[in-house]
Short mmCIF file of C-alpha atoms in Angstrom, two decimals:
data_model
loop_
_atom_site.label_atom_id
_atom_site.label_comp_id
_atom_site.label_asym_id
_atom_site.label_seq_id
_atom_site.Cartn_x
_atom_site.Cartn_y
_atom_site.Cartn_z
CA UNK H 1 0.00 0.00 0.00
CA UNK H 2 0.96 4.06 -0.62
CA UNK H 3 0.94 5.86 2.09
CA UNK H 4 0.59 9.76 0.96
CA UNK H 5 3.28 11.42 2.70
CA UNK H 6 2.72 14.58 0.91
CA UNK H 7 0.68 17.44 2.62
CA UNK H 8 -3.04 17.15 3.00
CA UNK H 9 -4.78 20.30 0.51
CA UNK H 10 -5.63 23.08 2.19
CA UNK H 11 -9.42 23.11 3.51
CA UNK H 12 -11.96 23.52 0.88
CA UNK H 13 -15.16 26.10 0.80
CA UNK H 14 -18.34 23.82 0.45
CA UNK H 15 -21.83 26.15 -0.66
CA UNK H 16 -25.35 24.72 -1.15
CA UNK H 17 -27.82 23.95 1.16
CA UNK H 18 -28.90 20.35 2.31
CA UNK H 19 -32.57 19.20 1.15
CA UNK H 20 -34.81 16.80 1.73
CA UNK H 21 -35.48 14.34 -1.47
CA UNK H 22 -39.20 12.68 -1.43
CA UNK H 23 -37.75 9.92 -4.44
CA UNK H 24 -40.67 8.61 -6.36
CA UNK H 25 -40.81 5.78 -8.97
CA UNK H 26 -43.14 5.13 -11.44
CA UNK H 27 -45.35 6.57 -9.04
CA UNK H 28 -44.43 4.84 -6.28
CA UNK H 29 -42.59 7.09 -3.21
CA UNK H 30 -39.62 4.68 -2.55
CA UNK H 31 -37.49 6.56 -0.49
CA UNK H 32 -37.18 10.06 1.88
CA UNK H 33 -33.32 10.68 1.66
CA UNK H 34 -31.45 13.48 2.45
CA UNK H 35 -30.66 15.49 -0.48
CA UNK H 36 -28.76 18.54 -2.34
CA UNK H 37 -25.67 18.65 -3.86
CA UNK H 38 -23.65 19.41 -1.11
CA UNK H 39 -24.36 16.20 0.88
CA UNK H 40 -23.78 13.84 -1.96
CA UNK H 41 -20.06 15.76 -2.55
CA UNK H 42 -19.58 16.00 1.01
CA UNK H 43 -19.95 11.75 0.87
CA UNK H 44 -17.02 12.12 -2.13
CA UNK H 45 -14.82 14.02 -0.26
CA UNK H 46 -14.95 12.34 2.81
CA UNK H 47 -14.16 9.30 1.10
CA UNK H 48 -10.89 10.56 -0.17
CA UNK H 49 -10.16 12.40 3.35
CA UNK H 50 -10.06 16.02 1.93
CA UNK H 51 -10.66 18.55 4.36
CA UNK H 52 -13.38 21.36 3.81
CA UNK H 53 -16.02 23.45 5.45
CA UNK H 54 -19.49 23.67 4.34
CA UNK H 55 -22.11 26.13 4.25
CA UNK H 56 -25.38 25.10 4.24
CA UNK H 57 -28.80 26.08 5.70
CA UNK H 58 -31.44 24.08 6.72
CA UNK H 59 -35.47 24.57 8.70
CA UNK H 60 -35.51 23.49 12.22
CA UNK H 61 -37.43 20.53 11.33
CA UNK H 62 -34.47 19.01 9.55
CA UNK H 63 -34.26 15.34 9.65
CA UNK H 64 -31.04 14.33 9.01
CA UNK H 65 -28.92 16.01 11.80
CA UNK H 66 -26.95 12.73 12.61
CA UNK H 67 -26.03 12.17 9.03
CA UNK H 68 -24.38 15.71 8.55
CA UNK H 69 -22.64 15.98 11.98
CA UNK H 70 -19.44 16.08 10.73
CA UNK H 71 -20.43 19.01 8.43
CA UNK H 72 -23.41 20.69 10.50
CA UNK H 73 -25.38 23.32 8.64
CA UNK H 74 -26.68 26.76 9.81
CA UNK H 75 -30.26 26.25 11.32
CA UNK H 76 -32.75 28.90 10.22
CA UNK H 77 -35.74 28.76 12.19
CA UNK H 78 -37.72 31.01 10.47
CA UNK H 79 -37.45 29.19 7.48
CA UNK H 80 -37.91 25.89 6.29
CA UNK H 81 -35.69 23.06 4.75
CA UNK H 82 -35.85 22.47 0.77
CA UNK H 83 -37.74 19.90 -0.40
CA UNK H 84 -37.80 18.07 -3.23
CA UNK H 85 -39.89 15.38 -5.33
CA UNK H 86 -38.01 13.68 -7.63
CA UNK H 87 -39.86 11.54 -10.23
CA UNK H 88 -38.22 9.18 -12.25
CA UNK H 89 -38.83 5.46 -13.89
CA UNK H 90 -40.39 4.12 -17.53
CA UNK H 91 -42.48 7.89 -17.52
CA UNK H 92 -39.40 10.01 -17.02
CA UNK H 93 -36.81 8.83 -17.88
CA UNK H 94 -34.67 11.69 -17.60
CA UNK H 95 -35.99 12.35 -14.06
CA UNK H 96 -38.12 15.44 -12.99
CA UNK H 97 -37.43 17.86 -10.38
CA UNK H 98 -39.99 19.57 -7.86
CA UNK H 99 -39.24 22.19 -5.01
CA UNK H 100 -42.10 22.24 -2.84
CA UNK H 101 -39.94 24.47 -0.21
CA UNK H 102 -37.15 26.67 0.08
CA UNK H 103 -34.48 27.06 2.75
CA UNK H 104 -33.33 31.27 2.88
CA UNK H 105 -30.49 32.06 0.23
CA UNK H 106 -26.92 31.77 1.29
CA UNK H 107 -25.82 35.12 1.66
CA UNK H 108 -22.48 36.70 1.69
CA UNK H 109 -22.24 37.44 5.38
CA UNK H 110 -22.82 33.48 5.97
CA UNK H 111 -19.46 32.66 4.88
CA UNK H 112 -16.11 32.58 6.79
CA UNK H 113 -15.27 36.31 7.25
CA UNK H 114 -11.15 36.04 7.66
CA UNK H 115 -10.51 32.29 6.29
CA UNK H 116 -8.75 31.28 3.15
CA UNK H 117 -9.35 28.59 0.91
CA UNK H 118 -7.63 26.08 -1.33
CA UNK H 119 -10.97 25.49 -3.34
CA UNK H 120 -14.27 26.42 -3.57
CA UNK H 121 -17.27 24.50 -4.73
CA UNK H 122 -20.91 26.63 -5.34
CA UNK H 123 -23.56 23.87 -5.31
CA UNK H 124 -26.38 25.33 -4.89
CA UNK H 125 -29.85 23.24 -5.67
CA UNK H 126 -32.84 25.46 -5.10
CA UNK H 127 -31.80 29.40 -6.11
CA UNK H 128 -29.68 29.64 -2.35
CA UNK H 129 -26.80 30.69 -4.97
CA UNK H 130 -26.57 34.79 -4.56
CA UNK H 131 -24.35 36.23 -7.55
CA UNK H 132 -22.73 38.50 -4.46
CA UNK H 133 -22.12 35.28 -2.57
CA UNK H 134 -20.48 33.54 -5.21
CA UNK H 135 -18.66 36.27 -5.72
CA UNK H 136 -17.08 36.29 -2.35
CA UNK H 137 -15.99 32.68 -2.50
CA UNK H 138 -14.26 33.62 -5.29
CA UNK H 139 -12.08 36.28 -3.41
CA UNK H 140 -11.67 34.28 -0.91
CA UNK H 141 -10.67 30.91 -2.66
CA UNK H 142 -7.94 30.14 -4.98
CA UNK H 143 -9.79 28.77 -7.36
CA UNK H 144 -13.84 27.71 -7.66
CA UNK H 145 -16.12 24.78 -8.62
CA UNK H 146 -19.45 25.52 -9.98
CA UNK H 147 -22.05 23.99 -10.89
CA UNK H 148 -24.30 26.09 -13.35
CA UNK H 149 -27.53 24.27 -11.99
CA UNK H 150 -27.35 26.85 -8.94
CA UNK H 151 -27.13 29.45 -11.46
CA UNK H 152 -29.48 28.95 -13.88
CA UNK H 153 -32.60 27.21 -12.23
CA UNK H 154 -36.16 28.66 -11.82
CA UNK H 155 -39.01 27.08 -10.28
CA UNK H 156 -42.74 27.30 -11.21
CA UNK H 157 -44.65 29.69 -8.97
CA UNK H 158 -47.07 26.55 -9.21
CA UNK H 159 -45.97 23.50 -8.63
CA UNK H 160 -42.62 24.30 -8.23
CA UNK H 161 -41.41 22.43 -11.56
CA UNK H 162 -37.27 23.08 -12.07
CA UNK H 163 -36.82 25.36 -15.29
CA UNK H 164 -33.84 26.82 -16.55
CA UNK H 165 -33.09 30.22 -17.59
CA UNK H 166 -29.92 31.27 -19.72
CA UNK H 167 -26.37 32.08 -18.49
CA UNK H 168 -26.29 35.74 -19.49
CA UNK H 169 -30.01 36.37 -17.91
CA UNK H 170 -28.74 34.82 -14.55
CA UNK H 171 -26.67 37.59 -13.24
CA UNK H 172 -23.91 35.53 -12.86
CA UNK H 173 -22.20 35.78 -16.24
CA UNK H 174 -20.06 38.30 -15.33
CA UNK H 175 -18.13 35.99 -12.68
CA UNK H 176 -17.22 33.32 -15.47
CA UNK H 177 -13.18 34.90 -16.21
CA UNK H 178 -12.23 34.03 -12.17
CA UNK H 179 -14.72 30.57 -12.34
CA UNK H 180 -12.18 28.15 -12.99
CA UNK H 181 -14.17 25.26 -13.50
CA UNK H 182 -18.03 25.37 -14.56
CA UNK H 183 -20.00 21.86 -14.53
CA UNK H 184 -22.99 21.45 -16.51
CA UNK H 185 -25.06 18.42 -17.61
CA UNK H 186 -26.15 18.20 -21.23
CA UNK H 187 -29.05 19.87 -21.10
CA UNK H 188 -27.87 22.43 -18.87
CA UNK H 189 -25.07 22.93 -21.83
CA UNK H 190 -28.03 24.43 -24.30
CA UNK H 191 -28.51 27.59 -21.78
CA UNK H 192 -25.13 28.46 -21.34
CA UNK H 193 -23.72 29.48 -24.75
CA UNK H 194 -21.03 26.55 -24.55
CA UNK H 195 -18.77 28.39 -27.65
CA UNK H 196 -18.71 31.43 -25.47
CA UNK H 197 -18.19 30.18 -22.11
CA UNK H 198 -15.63 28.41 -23.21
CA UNK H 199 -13.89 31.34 -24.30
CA UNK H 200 -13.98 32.63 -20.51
CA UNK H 201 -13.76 29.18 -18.00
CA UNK H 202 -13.37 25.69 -18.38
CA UNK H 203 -16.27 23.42 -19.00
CA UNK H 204 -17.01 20.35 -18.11
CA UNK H 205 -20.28 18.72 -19.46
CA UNK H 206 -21.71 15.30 -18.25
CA UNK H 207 -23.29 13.16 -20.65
CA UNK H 208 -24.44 10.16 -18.07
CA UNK H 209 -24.06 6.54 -19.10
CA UNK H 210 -21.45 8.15 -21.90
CA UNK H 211 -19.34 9.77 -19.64
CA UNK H 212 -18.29 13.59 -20.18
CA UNK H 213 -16.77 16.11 -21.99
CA UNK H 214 -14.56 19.03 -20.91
CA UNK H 215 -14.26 21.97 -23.30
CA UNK H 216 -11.74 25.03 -22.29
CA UNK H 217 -10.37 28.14 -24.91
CA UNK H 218 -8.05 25.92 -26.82
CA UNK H 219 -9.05 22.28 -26.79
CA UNK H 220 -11.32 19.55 -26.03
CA UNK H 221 -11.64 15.90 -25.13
CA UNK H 222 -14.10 13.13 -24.00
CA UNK H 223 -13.38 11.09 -21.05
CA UNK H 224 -14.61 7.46 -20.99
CA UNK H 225 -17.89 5.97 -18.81
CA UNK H 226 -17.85 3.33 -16.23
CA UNK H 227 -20.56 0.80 -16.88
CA UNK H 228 -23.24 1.21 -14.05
CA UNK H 229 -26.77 -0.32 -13.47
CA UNK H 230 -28.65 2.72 -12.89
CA UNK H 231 -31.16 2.61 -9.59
CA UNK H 232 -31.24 5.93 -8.89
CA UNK H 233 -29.84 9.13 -11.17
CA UNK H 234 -30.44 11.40 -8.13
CA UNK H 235 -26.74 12.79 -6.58
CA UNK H 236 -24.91 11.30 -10.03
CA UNK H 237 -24.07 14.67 -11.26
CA UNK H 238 -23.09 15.98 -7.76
CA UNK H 239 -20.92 12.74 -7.00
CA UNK H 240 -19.29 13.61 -10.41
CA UNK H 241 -18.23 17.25 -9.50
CA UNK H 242 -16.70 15.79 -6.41
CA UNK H 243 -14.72 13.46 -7.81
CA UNK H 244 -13.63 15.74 -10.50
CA UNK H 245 -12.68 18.68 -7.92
CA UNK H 246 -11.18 16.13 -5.47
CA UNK H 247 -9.27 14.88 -9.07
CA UNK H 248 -8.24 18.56 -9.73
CA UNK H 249 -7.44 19.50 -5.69
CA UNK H 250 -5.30 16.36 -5.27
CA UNK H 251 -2.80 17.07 -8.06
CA UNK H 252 -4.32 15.27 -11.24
CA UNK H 253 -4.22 16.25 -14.79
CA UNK H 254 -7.55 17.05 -15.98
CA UNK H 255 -8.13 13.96 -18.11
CA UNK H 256 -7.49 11.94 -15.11
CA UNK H 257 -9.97 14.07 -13.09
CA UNK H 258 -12.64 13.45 -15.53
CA UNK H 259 -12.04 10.32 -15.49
CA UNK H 260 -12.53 10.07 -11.60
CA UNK H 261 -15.85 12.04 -11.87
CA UNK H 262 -17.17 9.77 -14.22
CA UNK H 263 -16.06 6.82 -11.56
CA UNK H 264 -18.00 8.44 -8.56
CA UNK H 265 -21.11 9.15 -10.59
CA UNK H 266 -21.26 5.75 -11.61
CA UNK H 267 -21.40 4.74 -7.80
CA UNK H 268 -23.81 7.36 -7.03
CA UNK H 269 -26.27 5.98 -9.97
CA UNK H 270 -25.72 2.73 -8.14
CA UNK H 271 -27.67 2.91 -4.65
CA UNK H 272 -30.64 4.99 -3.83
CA UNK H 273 -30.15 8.32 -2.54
CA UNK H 274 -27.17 9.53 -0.87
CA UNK H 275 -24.32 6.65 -1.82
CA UNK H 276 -22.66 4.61 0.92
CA UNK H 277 -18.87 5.26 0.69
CA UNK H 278 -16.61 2.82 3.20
CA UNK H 279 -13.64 4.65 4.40
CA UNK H 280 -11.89 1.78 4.00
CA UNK H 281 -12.51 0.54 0.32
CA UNK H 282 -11.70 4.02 -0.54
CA UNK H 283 -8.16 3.48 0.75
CA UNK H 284 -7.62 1.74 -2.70
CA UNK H 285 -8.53 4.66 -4.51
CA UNK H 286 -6.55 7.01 -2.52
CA UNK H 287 -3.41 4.91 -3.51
CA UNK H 288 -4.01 4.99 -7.18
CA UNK H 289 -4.34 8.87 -6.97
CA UNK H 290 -1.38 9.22 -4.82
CA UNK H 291 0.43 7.18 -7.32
CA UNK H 292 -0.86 9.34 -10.73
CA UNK H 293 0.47 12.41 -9.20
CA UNK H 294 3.83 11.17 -8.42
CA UNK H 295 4.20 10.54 -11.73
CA UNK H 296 6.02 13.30 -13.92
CA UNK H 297 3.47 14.77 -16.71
CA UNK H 298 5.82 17.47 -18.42
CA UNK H 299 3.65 20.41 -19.85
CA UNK H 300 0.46 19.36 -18.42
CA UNK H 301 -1.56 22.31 -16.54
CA UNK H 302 -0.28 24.59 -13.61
CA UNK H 303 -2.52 26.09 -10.95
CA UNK H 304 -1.96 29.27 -12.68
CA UNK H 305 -2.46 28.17 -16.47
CA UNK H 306 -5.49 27.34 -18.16
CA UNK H 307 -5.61 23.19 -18.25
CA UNK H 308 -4.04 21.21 -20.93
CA UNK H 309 -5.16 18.24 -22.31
CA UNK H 310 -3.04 15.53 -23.40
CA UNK H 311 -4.07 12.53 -21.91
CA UNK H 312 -1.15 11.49 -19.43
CA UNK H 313 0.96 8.40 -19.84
CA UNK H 314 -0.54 5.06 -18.97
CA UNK H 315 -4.14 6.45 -18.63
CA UNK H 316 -5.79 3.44 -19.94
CA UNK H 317 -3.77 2.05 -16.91
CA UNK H 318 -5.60 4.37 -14.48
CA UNK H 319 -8.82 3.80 -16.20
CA UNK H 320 -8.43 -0.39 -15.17
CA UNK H 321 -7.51 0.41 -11.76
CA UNK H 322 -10.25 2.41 -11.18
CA UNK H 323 -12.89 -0.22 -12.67
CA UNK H 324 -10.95 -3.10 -10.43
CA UNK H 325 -11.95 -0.93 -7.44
CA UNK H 326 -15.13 -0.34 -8.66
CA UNK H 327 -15.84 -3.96 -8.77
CA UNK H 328 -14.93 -4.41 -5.14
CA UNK H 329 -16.97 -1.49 -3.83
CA UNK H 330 -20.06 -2.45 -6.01
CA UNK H 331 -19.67 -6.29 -4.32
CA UNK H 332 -20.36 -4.65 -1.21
CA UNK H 333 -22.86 -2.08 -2.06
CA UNK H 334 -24.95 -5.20 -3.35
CA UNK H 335 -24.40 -7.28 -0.50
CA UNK H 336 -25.81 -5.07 1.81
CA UNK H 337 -28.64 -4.32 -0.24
CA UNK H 338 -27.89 -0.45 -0.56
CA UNK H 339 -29.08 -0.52 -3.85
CA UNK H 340 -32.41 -1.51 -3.06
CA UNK H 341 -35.08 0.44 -4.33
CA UNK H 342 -37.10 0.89 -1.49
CA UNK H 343 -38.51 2.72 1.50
CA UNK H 344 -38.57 3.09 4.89
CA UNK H 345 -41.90 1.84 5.38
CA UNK H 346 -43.63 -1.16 3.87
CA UNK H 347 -45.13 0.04 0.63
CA UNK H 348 -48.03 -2.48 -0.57
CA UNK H 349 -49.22 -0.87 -4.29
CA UNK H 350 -48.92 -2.55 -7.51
CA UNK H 351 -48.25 -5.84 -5.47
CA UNK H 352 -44.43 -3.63 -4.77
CA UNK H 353 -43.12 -4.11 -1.19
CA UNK H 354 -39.84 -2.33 -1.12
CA UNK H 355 -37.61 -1.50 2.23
CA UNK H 356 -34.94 0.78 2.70
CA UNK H 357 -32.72 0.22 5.58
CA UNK H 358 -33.45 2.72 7.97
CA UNK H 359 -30.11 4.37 8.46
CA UNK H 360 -29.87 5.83 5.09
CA UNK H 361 -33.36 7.60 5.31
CA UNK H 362 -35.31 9.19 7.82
CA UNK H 363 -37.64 7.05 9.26
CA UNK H 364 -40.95 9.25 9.92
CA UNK H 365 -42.70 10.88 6.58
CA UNK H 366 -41.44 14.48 6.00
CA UNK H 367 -44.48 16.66 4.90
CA UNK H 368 -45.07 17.59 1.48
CA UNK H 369 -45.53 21.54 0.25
CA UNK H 370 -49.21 21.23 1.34
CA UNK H 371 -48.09 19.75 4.90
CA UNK H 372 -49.23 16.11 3.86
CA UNK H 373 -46.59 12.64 3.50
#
């Protein structure tokens, strides 16, 4: 085994606030999870022992306070926790996103007021994404993750139904020259004027099952998938991101950083809700990153360049290691049946019965926007 004698990265800024997902499929509710972005990359980071801080804000009736005691959130009583429904199955496909409540913005004065940071990530899920408070993180971090979901989303005075909105009508467009890296999923792509983004920040689009592309000023490339058995999409582009950042933060060239986003949403596509990542399978992991940025990559990107991309020696080496380790951690996700889809209650419909075990959910129903389960 490595052992990574090398210094740990400096603490990382985490932004977005914690939900909580009602998961529904085919009509059937089969889970209550915790949810946002921020939780599933908090799971990703953890799991490759990279220190950060998070900012998040959640209603006094949060559920999940055990699962997020290592990264607390700010407790607003005066407002609730998001909430989302999540549909997905044979009728859609492509999942569909509902915010039936909203947690207060993330403002500014929230934030660390004299700390540094090594990285940033802005993940927000439900509009808690202020274009002044992503605009402090990037003063105060040395360089930022963000995905363009935060930035771009609307929701339907209605029924709350996620809709997007272009780049340049966002108010955030401005911030792109100091954004180092901006994330968005295909569809998110078609609002954000990917030819003249580009131009500004680095890119990286996620394409699922096909892995994902990353587009900067002068060049281009594709980074291969990792065969998965989809259960749930929910958290696969936030497990992505944190693999990616975690790829970028750790000392990796950005092909090989791709390529560990596209590992981690695999896993997240894997289980239902937030993924279960063991410490100690992750160790194996850990070693074959330690051992990729040992390696000597003339030319390949500085801190302070824009990123190249020639693939780096031996990649197709990385990519097997990374699918060997996959295969171990999946043997154990199966075994102890996190990949169920279920809930935490018996659910008899459609002769379905489906169980979820009880420490990855909460176990009472969280109301719904009109204070029903």
């Amino acid at each position: 085994m490595v052992k990574d004698s090398n210094p740990i990265p400096r603490r990382g800024l985490l932004v977005g606030n914690y939900c909580h997902d009602i998961i529904h499929h085919d009509g059937l509710v089969v889970a209550e999870t915790l949810g946002g972005a921020a939780s599933f990359i908090s799971a990703v980071l953890d799991s490759l022992s990279l220190p950060f801080h998070t900012v998040s804000k959640v209603g006094s009736e949060f559920a999940y306070a055990s699962l997020t005691s290592n990264h607390p959130p700010l407790v607003v009583p005066t407002s609730p926790t998001t909430l989302f429904h999540a549909h997905f199955g044979s009728a859609h496909p492509d999942r569909t996103l509902n915010r039936a409540r909203a947690c207060e913005p993330i403002r500014p004065t929230d934030l660390p007021g004299e700390a540094r940071f090594g990285f940033g990530m802005a993940v927000g899920v439900g509009g808690e994404i202020l274009p002044e408070t992503l605009e402090k993180m990037l003063d105060i971090c040395d360089q930022v993750f963000v995905d363009v979901q935060g930035l771009i989303r609307t929701f339907d005075a209605a029924d709350g139904r996620v809709r997007l909105v272009g780049l340049k009508e966002s108010g955030f467009f401005h911030l792109l020259p100091r954004i180092r890296f901006l994330k968005a999923s295909a569809d998110e792509a078609s609002f954000i004027d990917l030819e003249e983004v580009r131009r500004w920040c680095c890119v990286v689009v996620t394409h699922g099952k096909d892995g994902c592309e990353v587009f900067c000023k002068d060049g281009a490339f594709r980074a291969k998938p990792f065969e998965a058995d989809q259960i749930d999409p929910t958290g696969a582009g936030d497990c992505f991101l944190g693999g990616f950042t975690a790829g970028i933060v750790r000392g990796l060239a950005v092909p090989d950083a791709a390529l560990l986003g596209n590992f981690f949403g695999s896993l997240a596509v894997a289980q239902v809700g937030l993924p279960k990542l063991n410490l100690s399978l992750f160790q194996m992991v850990k070693d074959e990153l330690h051992k990729r940025k040992m390696q000597d990559f003339p030319g390949l990107e500085r801190r302070d360049e824009r990123p190249g991309f020639r693939n780096p020696p031996d990649q197709d080496q990385f990519y097997a290691s990374l699918v060997a380790a996959k295969a171990i951690i999946m043997c154990q996700i199966q075994a102890s049946g996190w990949n169920l889809l279920s809930s935490p209650k018996v659910l008899e419909q459609n002769n379905v019965k489906a169980r979820l075990p009880l420490n990855s959910v909460h176990e009472g129903s969280i109301p719904s926007i009109d204070g029903k389960p």
